[in-house]
Short mmCIF file of C-alpha atoms in Angstrom, two decimals:
data_model
loop_
_atom_site.label_atom_id
_atom_site.label_comp_id
_atom_site.label_asym_id
_atom_site.label_seq_id
_atom_site.Cartn_x
_atom_site.Cartn_y
_atom_site.Cartn_z
CA UNK A 1 17.36 91.09 107.84
CA UNK A 2 17.95 93.38 104.86
CA UNK A 3 17.66 96.74 106.22
CA UNK A 4 18.63 100.10 104.30
CA UNK A 5 18.41 103.19 106.76
CA UNK A 6 18.34 106.62 105.20
CA UNK A 7 19.59 110.13 106.61
CA UNK A 8 17.28 112.24 108.21
CA UNK A 9 14.94 115.06 106.79
CA UNK A 10 16.73 118.28 105.38
CA UNK A 11 15.92 121.64 104.82
CA UNK A 12 17.87 123.74 102.48
CA UNK A 13 17.93 126.99 100.94
CA UNK A 14 18.11 127.32 96.66
CA UNK A 15 21.80 126.96 95.61
CA UNK A 16 23.04 125.30 98.59
CA UNK A 17 24.58 121.77 98.05
CA UNK A 18 23.40 118.24 99.99
CA UNK A 19 24.29 114.76 100.13
CA UNK A 20 22.04 112.24 101.46
CA UNK A 21 22.76 108.81 102.47
CA UNK A 22 21.69 105.24 102.50
CA UNK A 23 23.15 102.56 104.61
CA UNK A 24 22.71 98.92 103.96
CA UNK A 25 22.89 96.04 106.27
CA UNK A 26 21.97 92.56 106.34
CA UNK A 27 23.54 91.38 103.04
CA UNK A 28 26.61 91.71 101.04
CA UNK A 29 26.49 95.33 100.18
CA UNK A 30 28.66 95.27 97.02
CA UNK A 31 26.86 92.69 95.20
CA UNK A 32 23.49 94.06 94.86
CA UNK A 33 22.85 97.42 92.63
CA UNK A 34 21.01 100.35 94.75
CA UNK A 35 18.92 102.78 93.19
CA UNK A 36 17.49 106.03 93.94
CA UNK A 37 13.63 107.00 93.62
CA UNK A 38 12.11 110.46 93.53
CA UNK A 39 8.67 110.86 95.04
CA UNK A 40 7.41 114.47 94.72
CA UNK A 41 4.38 115.80 96.35
CA UNK A 42 1.45 114.55 94.72
CA UNK A 43 2.98 112.96 92.20
CA UNK A 44 4.27 109.39 90.95
CA UNK A 45 7.71 107.69 91.75
CA UNK A 46 10.55 108.72 89.32
CA UNK A 47 13.77 106.52 88.94
CA UNK A 48 16.77 108.63 89.23
CA UNK A 49 19.65 106.17 88.97
CA UNK A 50 21.40 102.90 90.05
CA UNK A 51 24.75 102.36 91.46
CA UNK A 52 26.53 98.98 91.95
CA UNK A 53 28.51 99.34 94.84
CA UNK A 54 31.01 96.45 94.12
CA UNK A 55 32.60 99.07 91.39
CA UNK A 56 30.78 101.96 91.14
CA UNK A 57 29.24 101.36 87.89
CA UNK A 58 26.54 103.84 87.82
CA UNK A 59 23.40 104.39 85.54
CA UNK A 60 21.40 107.67 85.27
CA UNK A 61 18.20 108.20 84.05
CA UNK A 62 18.35 111.11 81.45
CA UNK A 63 16.13 112.93 83.48
CA UNK A 64 18.76 113.25 86.09
CA UNK A 65 21.93 112.99 84.73
CA UNK A 66 24.04 115.99 85.28
CA UNK A 67 21.32 117.04 88.08
CA UNK A 68 22.57 114.86 90.48
CA UNK A 69 25.46 112.39 91.47
CA UNK A 70 25.09 108.96 92.78
CA UNK A 71 27.98 107.44 94.52
CA UNK A 72 28.61 104.75 97.20
CA UNK A 73 31.45 103.68 99.74
CA UNK A 74 31.57 100.07 100.11
CA UNK A 75 33.93 100.59 103.12
CA UNK A 76 30.93 102.00 104.89
CA UNK A 77 27.95 99.98 103.14
CA UNK A 78 26.74 103.43 102.09
CA UNK A 79 25.37 104.80 98.77
CA UNK A 80 24.87 108.67 98.48
CA UNK A 81 22.93 111.20 96.42
CA UNK A 82 24.14 114.41 95.96
CA UNK A 83 23.27 117.70 94.40
CA UNK A 84 25.54 120.55 93.95
CA UNK A 85 23.01 123.57 93.75
CA UNK A 86 19.82 122.66 94.88
CA UNK A 87 16.55 124.17 93.37
CA UNK A 88 12.87 124.68 94.85
CA UNK A 89 11.92 121.89 92.38
CA UNK A 90 14.04 119.28 94.06
CA UNK A 91 11.66 119.34 97.07
CA UNK A 92 10.57 115.84 97.71
CA UNK A 93 10.87 112.33 99.43
CA UNK A 94 13.71 110.68 98.06
CA UNK A 95 13.96 106.83 98.63
CA UNK A 96 16.98 104.28 98.04
CA UNK A 97 16.04 100.86 97.21
CA UNK A 98 17.56 97.56 96.61
CA UNK A 99 17.48 96.23 93.26
CA UNK A 100 16.43 92.40 92.55
CA UNK A 101 19.61 90.08 92.02
CA UNK A 102 19.18 89.97 88.33
CA UNK A 103 16.23 92.16 87.46
CA UNK A 104 15.73 96.04 87.75
CA UNK A 105 12.89 95.83 90.07
CA UNK A 106 13.33 96.64 93.84
CA UNK A 107 12.98 94.34 96.67
CA UNK A 108 14.04 96.53 99.70
CA UNK A 109 13.33 100.21 100.26
CA UNK A 110 14.62 102.62 102.51
CA UNK A 111 12.41 104.57 104.97
CA UNK A 112 12.84 107.70 102.69
CA UNK A 113 14.63 111.17 102.90
CA UNK A 114 12.48 114.24 102.83
CA UNK A 115 14.38 117.28 101.18
CA UNK A 116 12.86 120.75 101.52
CA UNK A 117 14.33 123.29 99.28
CA UNK A 118 12.96 126.80 100.13
CA UNK A 119 14.09 130.34 100.83
CA UNK B 1 11.26 106.38 77.32
CA UNK B 2 8.43 103.61 77.86
CA UNK B 3 5.67 105.29 79.33
CA UNK B 4 3.60 103.52 81.84
CA UNK B 5 -0.09 104.33 82.02
CA UNK B 6 -2.37 103.10 84.92
CA UNK B 7 -6.27 103.32 85.32
CA UNK B 8 -8.16 104.38 87.16
CA UNK B 9 -6.11 107.15 89.02
CA UNK B 10 -8.47 106.89 91.85
CA UNK B 11 -10.73 104.09 92.82
CA UNK B 12 -13.48 103.75 95.72
CA UNK B 13 -14.20 100.27 96.88
CA UNK B 14 -15.40 98.49 99.89
CA UNK B 15 -14.30 95.81 101.94
CA UNK B 16 -14.69 92.34 100.50
CA UNK B 17 -14.81 93.97 96.58
CA UNK B 18 -13.02 92.65 93.70
CA UNK B 19 -10.51 95.29 92.51
CA UNK B 20 -8.92 95.49 89.12
CA UNK B 21 -6.12 98.28 88.30
CA UNK B 22 -4.84 98.23 84.72
CA UNK B 23 -1.41 99.35 83.57
CA UNK B 24 -0.55 99.94 79.72
CA UNK B 25 2.98 100.19 78.39
CA UNK B 26 3.61 102.29 75.74
CA UNK B 27 5.83 99.80 74.13
CA UNK B 28 6.24 96.01 74.15
CA UNK B 29 7.61 95.16 77.63
CA UNK B 30 7.21 91.29 77.52
CA UNK B 31 6.49 90.45 81.35
CA UNK B 32 9.06 93.01 82.88
CA UNK B 33 6.70 94.35 85.10
CA UNK B 34 6.28 95.01 88.84
CA UNK B 35 3.55 96.08 91.13
CA UNK B 36 4.29 98.09 94.60
CA UNK B 37 1.90 99.28 97.22
CA UNK B 38 2.48 102.28 98.95
CA UNK B 39 0.83 103.68 102.10
CA UNK B 40 0.91 107.15 103.20
CA UNK B 41 4.31 108.04 104.46
CA UNK B 42 5.85 104.86 103.99
CA UNK B 43 8.15 103.24 101.21
CA UNK B 44 6.65 101.57 98.48
CA UNK B 45 6.43 97.63 98.90
CA UNK B 46 6.86 95.08 96.20
CA UNK B 47 3.95 92.96 95.75
CA UNK B 48 4.36 91.43 92.31
CA UNK B 49 7.22 90.90 89.75
CA UNK B 50 7.45 89.54 86.42
CA UNK B 51 3.59 90.35 85.79
CA UNK B 52 2.60 87.52 87.90
CA UNK B 53 5.14 86.21 90.44
CA UNK B 54 3.82 86.95 93.92
CA UNK B 55 6.58 88.16 96.16
CA UNK B 56 7.23 86.04 99.39
CA UNK B 57 4.97 86.80 102.21
CA UNK B 58 2.35 88.80 100.01
CA UNK B 59 -1.36 87.49 100.37
CA UNK B 60 -2.58 85.27 97.70
CA UNK B 61 -5.63 87.87 97.40
CA UNK B 62 -3.03 89.68 94.97
CA UNK B 63 -2.43 88.63 91.64
CA UNK B 64 -1.01 89.86 88.32
CA UNK B 65 -1.44 89.26 85.08
CA UNK B 66 -0.64 90.37 81.33
CA UNK B 67 2.34 90.71 79.10
CA UNK B 68 3.47 92.74 76.34
CA UNK B 69 1.65 96.11 77.06
CA UNK B 70 -1.51 95.37 78.98
CA UNK B 71 -1.22 94.42 82.64
CA UNK B 72 -3.60 93.85 85.37
CA UNK B 73 -3.33 93.97 89.18
CA UNK B 74 -6.31 92.08 90.94
CA UNK B 75 -6.98 91.94 94.79
CA UNK B 76 -9.42 89.28 94.88
CA UNK B 77 -11.24 90.61 98.10
CA UNK B 78 -10.18 93.89 99.57
CA UNK B 79 -9.20 93.98 102.92
CA UNK B 80 -8.86 97.11 105.20
CA UNK B 81 -5.11 97.02 105.27
CA UNK B 82 -5.26 96.97 100.94
CA UNK B 83 -6.50 101.04 101.04
CA UNK B 84 -3.21 102.31 99.71
CA UNK B 85 -1.67 103.60 96.30
CA UNK B 86 -0.65 101.04 93.81
CA UNK B 87 2.15 101.48 91.06
CA UNK B 88 3.26 99.57 88.14
CA UNK B 89 7.19 99.70 86.98
CA UNK B 90 8.44 98.38 83.70
CA UNK B 91 11.94 97.21 83.87
CA UNK B 92 12.30 96.23 80.31
CA UNK B 93 14.80 98.90 79.44
CA UNK B 94 16.26 102.11 80.88
CA UNK B 95 15.15 104.77 82.23
CA UNK B 96 12.64 102.55 84.54
CA UNK B 97 9.53 104.30 84.58
CA UNK B 98 6.59 103.96 86.73
CA UNK B 99 3.11 104.25 86.58
CA UNK B 100 1.02 107.35 87.70
CA UNK B 101 -0.42 105.17 90.61
CA UNK B 102 -3.69 104.26 91.54
CA UNK B 103 -5.38 105.22 94.67
CA UNK B 104 -7.53 102.79 96.31
CA UNK B 105 -10.15 104.56 98.78
CA UNK B 106 -12.83 103.63 101.29
CA UNK B 107 -16.15 103.74 99.55
#
């Protein structure tokens, strides 16, 4: 069974750094792109970027390039989303999702990680 | 970027109703469109891909149609489990973009 399990909720202050994770199981982690999607309170879904764990090829949405870092560790079947300096506007629910084989829609989703940034 | 516009943003309906949700793309996207269902506190769930292909395990009361710039999601007979928010997503080109969502509420 394909599963994506994300790390737990985080509460941070503005300016702090953060790295959240998404562990895949039940499939060949290196062979499927993993995407990150932001869901801000009361808003729609936003694609942030996607990584291919096999070779760490990464594509970013222009809206998020330079704002976050997406990485993956194929030795632990884990993808990461990282901020160097959080802002209050980063408060949101973040999902990882496994892309379909050859197309950029998402078959499987993690349970989401709530990130709250507040002073 | 390709903008995806869904309508309506909220829809009130009763069990058994036929429900239609529309998604319009700002540019031609062929049939590179997916639909997701999201319930409060849960991750989105894939319903339909390539505009009209039903994901495995999704009830047949869900159907999708359209191509180019106009797409629809139809629920033929609304069930209690279907009250949720629905999103379309284009995957014709990066950046991938989602519609603003349609919340289906109990009338």
